[in-house]
Coordinates of C-alpha atoms and ligand atoms in Angstrom, one line a residue:
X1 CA -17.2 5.2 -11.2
X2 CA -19.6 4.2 -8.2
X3 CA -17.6 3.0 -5.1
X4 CA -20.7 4.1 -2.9
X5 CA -20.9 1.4 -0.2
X6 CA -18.1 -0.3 -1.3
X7 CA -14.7 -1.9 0.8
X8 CA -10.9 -1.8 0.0
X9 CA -9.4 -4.6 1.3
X10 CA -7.6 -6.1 -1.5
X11 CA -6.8 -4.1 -4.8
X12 CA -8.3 -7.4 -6.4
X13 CA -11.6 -6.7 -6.3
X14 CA -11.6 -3.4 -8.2
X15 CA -11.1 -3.2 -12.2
X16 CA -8.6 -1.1 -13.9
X17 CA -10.9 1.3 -14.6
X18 CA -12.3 1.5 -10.7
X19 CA -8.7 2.2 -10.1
X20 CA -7.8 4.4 -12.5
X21 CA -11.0 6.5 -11.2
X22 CA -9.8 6.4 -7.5
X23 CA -6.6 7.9 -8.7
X24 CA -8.0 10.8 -10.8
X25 CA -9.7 11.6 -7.6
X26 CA -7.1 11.6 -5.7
X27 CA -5.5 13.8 -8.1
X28 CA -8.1 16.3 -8.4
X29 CA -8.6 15.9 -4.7
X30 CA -4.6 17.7 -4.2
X31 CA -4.8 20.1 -6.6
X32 CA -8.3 21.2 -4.6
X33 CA -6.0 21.3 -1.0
X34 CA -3.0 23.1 -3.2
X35 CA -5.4 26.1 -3.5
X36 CA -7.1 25.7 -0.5
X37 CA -9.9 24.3 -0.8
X38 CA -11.3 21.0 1.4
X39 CA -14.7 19.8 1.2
X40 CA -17.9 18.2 3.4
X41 CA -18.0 15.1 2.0
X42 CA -18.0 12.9 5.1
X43 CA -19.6 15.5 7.1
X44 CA -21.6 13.7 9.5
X45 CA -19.6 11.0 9.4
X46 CA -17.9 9.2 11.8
X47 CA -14.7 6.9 10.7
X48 CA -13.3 4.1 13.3
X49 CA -9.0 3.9 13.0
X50 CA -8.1 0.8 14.4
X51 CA -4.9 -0.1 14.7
X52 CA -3.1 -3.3 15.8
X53 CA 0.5 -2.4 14.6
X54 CA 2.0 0.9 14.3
X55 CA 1.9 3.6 11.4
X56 CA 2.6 6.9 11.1
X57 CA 1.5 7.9 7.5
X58 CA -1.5 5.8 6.7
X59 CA -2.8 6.9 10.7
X60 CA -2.0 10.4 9.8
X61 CA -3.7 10.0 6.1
X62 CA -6.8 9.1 7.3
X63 CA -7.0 11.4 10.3
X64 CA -6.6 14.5 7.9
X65 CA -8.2 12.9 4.8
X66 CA -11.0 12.4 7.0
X67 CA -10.9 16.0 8.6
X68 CA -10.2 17.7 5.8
X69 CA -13.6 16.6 4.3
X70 CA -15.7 16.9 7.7
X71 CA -15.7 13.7 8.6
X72 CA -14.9 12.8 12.4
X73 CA -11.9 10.0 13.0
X74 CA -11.6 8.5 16.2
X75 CA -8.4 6.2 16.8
X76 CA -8.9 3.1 18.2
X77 CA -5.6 1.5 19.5
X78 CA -5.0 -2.1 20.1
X79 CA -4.9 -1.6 23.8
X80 CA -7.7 0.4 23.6
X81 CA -10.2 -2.0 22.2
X82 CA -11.0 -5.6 22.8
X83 CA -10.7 -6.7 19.1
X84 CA -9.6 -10.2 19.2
X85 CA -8.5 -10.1 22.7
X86 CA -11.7 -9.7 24.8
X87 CA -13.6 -10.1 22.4
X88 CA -14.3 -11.7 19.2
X89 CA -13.6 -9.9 15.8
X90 CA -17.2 -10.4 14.8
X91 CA -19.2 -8.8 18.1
X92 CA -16.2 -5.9 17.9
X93 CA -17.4 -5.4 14.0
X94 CA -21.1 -5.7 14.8
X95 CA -20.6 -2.8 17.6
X96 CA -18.5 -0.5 15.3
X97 CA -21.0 -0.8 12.8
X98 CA -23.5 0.5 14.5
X99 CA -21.5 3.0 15.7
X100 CA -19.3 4.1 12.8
X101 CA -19.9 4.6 9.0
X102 CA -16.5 3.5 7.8
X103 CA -13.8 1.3 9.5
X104 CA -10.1 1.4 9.1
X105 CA -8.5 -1.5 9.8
X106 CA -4.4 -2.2 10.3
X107 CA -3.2 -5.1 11.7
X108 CA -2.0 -8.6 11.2
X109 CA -4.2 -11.2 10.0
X110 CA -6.3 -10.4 6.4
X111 CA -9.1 -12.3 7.8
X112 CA -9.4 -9.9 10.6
X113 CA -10.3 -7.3 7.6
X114 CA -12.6 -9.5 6.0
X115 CA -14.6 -10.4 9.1
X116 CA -15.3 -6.7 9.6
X117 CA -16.9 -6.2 6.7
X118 CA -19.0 -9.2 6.6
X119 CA -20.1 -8.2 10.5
X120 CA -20.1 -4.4 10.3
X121 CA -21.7 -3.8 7.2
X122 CA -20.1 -0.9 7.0
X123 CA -17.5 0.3 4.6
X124 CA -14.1 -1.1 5.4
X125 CA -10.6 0.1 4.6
X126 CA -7.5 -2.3 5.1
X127 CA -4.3 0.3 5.9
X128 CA -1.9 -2.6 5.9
X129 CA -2.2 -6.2 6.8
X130 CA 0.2 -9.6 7.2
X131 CA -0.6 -10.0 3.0
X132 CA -1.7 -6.3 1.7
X133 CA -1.5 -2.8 1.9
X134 CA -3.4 -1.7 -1.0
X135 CA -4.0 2.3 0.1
X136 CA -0.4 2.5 -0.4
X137 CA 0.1 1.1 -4.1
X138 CA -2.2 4.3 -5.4
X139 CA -0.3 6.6 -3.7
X140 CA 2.9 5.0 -5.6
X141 CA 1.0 5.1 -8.5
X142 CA -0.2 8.4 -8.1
X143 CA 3.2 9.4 -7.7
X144 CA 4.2 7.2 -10.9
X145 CA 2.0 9.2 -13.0
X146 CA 3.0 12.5 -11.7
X147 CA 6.8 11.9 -12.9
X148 CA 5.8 10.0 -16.0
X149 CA 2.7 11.1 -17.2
X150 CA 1.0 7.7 -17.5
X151 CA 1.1 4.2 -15.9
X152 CA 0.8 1.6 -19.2
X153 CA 4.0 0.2 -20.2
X154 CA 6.3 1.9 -17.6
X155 CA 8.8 -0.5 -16.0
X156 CA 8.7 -1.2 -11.8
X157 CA 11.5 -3.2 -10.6
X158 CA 10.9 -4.2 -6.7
X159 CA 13.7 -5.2 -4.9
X160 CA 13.6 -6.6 -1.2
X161 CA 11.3 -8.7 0.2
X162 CA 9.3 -10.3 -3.2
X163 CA 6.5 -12.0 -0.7
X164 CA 5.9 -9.3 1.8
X165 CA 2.4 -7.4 2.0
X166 CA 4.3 -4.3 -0.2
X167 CA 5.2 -6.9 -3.2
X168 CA 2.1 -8.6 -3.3
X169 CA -0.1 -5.5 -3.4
X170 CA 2.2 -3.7 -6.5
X171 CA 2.1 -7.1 -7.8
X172 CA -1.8 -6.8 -7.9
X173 CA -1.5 -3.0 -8.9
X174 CA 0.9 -3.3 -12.3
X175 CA -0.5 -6.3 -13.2
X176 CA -4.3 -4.6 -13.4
X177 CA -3.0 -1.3 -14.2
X178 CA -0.3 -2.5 -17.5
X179 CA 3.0 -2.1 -15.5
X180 CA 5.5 -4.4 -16.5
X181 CA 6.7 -5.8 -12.9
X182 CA 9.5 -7.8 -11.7
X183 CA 10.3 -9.3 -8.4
X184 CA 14.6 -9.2 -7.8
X185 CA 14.3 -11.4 -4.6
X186 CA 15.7 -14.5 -3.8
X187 CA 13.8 -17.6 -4.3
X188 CA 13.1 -18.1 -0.9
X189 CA 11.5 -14.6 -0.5
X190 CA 9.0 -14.7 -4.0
X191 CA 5.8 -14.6 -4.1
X192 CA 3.0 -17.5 -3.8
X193 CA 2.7 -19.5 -6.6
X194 CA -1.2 -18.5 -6.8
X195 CA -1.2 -15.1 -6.4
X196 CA 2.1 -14.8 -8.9
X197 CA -0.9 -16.8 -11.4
X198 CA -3.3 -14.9 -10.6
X199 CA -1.7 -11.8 -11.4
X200 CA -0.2 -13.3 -14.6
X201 CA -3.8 -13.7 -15.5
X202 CA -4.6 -10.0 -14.6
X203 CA -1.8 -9.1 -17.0
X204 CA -3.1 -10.7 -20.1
X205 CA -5.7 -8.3 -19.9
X206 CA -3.6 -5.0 -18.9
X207 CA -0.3 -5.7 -21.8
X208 CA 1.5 -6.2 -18.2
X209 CA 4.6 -8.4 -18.4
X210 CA 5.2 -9.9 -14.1
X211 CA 9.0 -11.4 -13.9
X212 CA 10.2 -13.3 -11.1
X213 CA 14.2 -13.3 -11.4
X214 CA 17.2 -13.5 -8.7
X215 CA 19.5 -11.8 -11.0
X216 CA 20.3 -8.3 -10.4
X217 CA 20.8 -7.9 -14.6
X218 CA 16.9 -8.1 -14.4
X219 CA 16.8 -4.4 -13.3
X220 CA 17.7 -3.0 -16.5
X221 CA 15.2 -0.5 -18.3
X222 CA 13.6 0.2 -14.8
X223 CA 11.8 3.6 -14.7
X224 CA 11.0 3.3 -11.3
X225 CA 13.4 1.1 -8.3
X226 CA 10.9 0.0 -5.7
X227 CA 12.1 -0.9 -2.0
X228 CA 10.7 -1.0 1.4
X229 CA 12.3 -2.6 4.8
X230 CA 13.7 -6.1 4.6
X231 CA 11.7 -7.2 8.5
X232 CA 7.8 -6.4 8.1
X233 CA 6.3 -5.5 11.3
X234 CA 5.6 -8.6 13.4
X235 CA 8.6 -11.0 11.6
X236 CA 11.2 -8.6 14.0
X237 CA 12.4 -12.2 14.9
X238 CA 13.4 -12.7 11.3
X239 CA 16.2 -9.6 11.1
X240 CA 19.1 -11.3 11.0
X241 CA 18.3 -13.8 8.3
X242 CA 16.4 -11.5 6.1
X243 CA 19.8 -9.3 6.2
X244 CA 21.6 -12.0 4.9
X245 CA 19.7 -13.1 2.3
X246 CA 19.0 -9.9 0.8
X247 CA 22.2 -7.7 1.2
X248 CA 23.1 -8.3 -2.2
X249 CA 19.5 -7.1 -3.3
X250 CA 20.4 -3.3 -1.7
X251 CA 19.4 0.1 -3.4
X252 CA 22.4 1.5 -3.9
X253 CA 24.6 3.1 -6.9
X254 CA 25.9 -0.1 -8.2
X255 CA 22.6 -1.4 -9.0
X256 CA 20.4 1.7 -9.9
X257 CA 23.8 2.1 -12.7
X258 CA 22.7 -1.3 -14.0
X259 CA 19.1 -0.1 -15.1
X260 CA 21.1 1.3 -18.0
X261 CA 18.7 4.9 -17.6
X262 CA 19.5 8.2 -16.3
X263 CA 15.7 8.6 -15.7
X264 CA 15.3 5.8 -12.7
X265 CA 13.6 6.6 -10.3
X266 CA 13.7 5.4 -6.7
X267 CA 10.2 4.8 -4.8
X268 CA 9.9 3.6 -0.4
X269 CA 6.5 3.5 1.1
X270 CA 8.4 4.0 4.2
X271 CA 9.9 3.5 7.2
X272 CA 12.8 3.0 5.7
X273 CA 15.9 1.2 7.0
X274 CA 18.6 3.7 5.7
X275 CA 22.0 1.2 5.1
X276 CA 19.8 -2.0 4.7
X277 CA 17.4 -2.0 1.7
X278 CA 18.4 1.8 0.6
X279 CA 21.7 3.4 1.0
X280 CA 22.2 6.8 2.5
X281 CA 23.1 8.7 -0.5
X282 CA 20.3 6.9 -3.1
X283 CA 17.1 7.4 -0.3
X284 CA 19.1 11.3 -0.5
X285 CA 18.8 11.9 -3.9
X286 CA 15.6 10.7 -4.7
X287 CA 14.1 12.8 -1.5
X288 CA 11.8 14.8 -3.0
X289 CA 9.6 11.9 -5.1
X290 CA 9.6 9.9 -1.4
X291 CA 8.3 12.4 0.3
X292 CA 5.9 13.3 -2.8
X293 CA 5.0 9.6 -2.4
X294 CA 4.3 9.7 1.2
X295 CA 2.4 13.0 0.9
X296 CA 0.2 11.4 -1.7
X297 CA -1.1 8.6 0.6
X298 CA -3.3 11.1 2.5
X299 CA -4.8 12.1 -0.9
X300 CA -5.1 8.8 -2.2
X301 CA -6.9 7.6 1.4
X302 CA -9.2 10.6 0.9
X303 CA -10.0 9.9 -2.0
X304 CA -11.3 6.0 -0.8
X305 CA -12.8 7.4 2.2
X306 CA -14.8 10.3 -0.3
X307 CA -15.9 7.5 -3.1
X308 CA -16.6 4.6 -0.9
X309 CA -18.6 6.8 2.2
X310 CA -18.7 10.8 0.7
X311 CA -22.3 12.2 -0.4
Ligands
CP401 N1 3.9 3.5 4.4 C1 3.2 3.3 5.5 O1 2.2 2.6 5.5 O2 3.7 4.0 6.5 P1 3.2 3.9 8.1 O3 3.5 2.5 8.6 O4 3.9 5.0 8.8 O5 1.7 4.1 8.1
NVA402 N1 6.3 -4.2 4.7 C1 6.2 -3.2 5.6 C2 5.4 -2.0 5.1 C3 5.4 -0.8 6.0 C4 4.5 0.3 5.4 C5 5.6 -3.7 6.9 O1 4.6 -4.4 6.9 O2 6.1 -3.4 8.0

């Protein structure tokens, strides 16, 4: 695998195999900090955070994900810069890059991303936009293959919100990677048409089968539940309506009972809204993989960081 030079905006652009490389890297990357062991990597390098919305994980991922490997981050919040504000996206890109050697970008607008790096010329990383969040769909699958030993034919059931930037990027991810995938949403809250063919296409290749389905019967055989919060950041004006139509799509007892396995297992990329999209007692007994899920983003963003910028 040669990532040199290369952005992560969208897990579209990379093949199974590209992924399947990041994630081995990643892997070997954790066991390497479980003994102790950090590298120099990005030494000499200095990586630009920027952040237009909040985060706690993916921020703290690639702070330490770039420490850890010598690298120096620098945070870049949206009242600190002019991106977009004071200044176009382009001249902000054109500065950083000639500043910077990789760029983190989270925010709202995917074609904020994609004007960085077509001005910077730098590496660019997208830690969560409007339509994607890719970084986090290897750290679930990281996670995936650390409970089940493999990825292909394994079952991931995401309930919630089946058009928000989580959806679509495990949509993207299963499909490529041979995860059968189903959307329990209601209608109103599926994907896009396109991207739903798009991924369908992906599919043919990977074995992959992608559902779309309203009826909570469509969780059966799920290895893994998949949920995150019903509001995205920046729709906080849509709360009320999203609880309504999704309260019936809850993980909670009486649906994880209807995958018909004692082996489910429940995955959040976090925040999580405890007595909306996950009850109290499920997010509680499936602690440990969550918190094995959010640990694994700062490996998984290391592991971009190293094959995309590293020497
Ligand atoms: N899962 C995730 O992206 O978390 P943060 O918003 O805290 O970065
Ligand atoms: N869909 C959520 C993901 C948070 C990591 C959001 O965009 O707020």
């Amino acid at each position: 695998m040669n990532l040199k030079g290369r952005s992560f905006i969208t897990l579209k652009d990379f093949t199974p195999e590209e992924i399947q490389g990041l994630l081995d890297l990643a892997a070997d990357l954790k066991a390497k900090k479980k003994q102790g062991i950090t590298g120099d990597s990005l030494k000499g390098k200095n990586i630009a955070l920027i952040f237009e919305k909040p985060s706690t994980r993916t921020r703290s991922a690639f702070t330490i994900g770039c420490l850890d490997e010598g690298g120096h981050p620098e945070y870049l919040g949206r009242e600190d810069i002019q991106l977009g504000h004071k200044e176009s996206v382009e001249d902000t890109a054109r500065v950083l890059g000639r500043m910077f050697d990789g760029i983190e970008f989270r925010g709202f607008k995917q074609d904020t991303v994609e004007k960085l790096v077509k001005y910077s010329g730098v590496p660019v990383w997208n830690g969560l936009t409007d339509e994607y969040h890719p970084t986090q769909i290897l750290a679930d699958f990281l996670t995936l293959i650390e409970q089940f030993g493999h990825l292909k034919g394994l079952k991931l059931v995401f309930a919630g919100d089946g058009r928000n930037n989580m959806a679509n990027s495990l949509m993207i991810g299963a499909a490529k990677m041979g995860v059968h995938f189903t959307i329990l949403a209601p209608k109103c809250l599926w994907p896009q048409e396109d991207l739903v063919e798009l991924c369908r296409e992906y599919a043919k290749e990977s074995g992959s089968v992608i559902t779309l389905s309203e009826e909570l019967s469509a969780v059966e055989g799920a290895d893994a539940v998949y949920t995150d919060v019903w509001c995205s950041m920046g729709e906080e004006d849509k709360a009320a309506e999203r609880v309504s139509l999704l309260r019936p799509y809850q993980v909670n007892k009486e649906l994880l009972a209807m995958t018909g396995k004692d082996s489910t297992i429940v995955l959040h990329c976090l925040p999580a809204v405890k007595g909306n999209e996950i009850t109290e007692d499920v997010f509680d007994s499936f602690v440990d993989v969550i918190f094995d899920e959010a640990e694994n983003r700062m490996h998984t963003i290391k592991a971009v960081m190293v094959a995309t910028l590293g020497k």
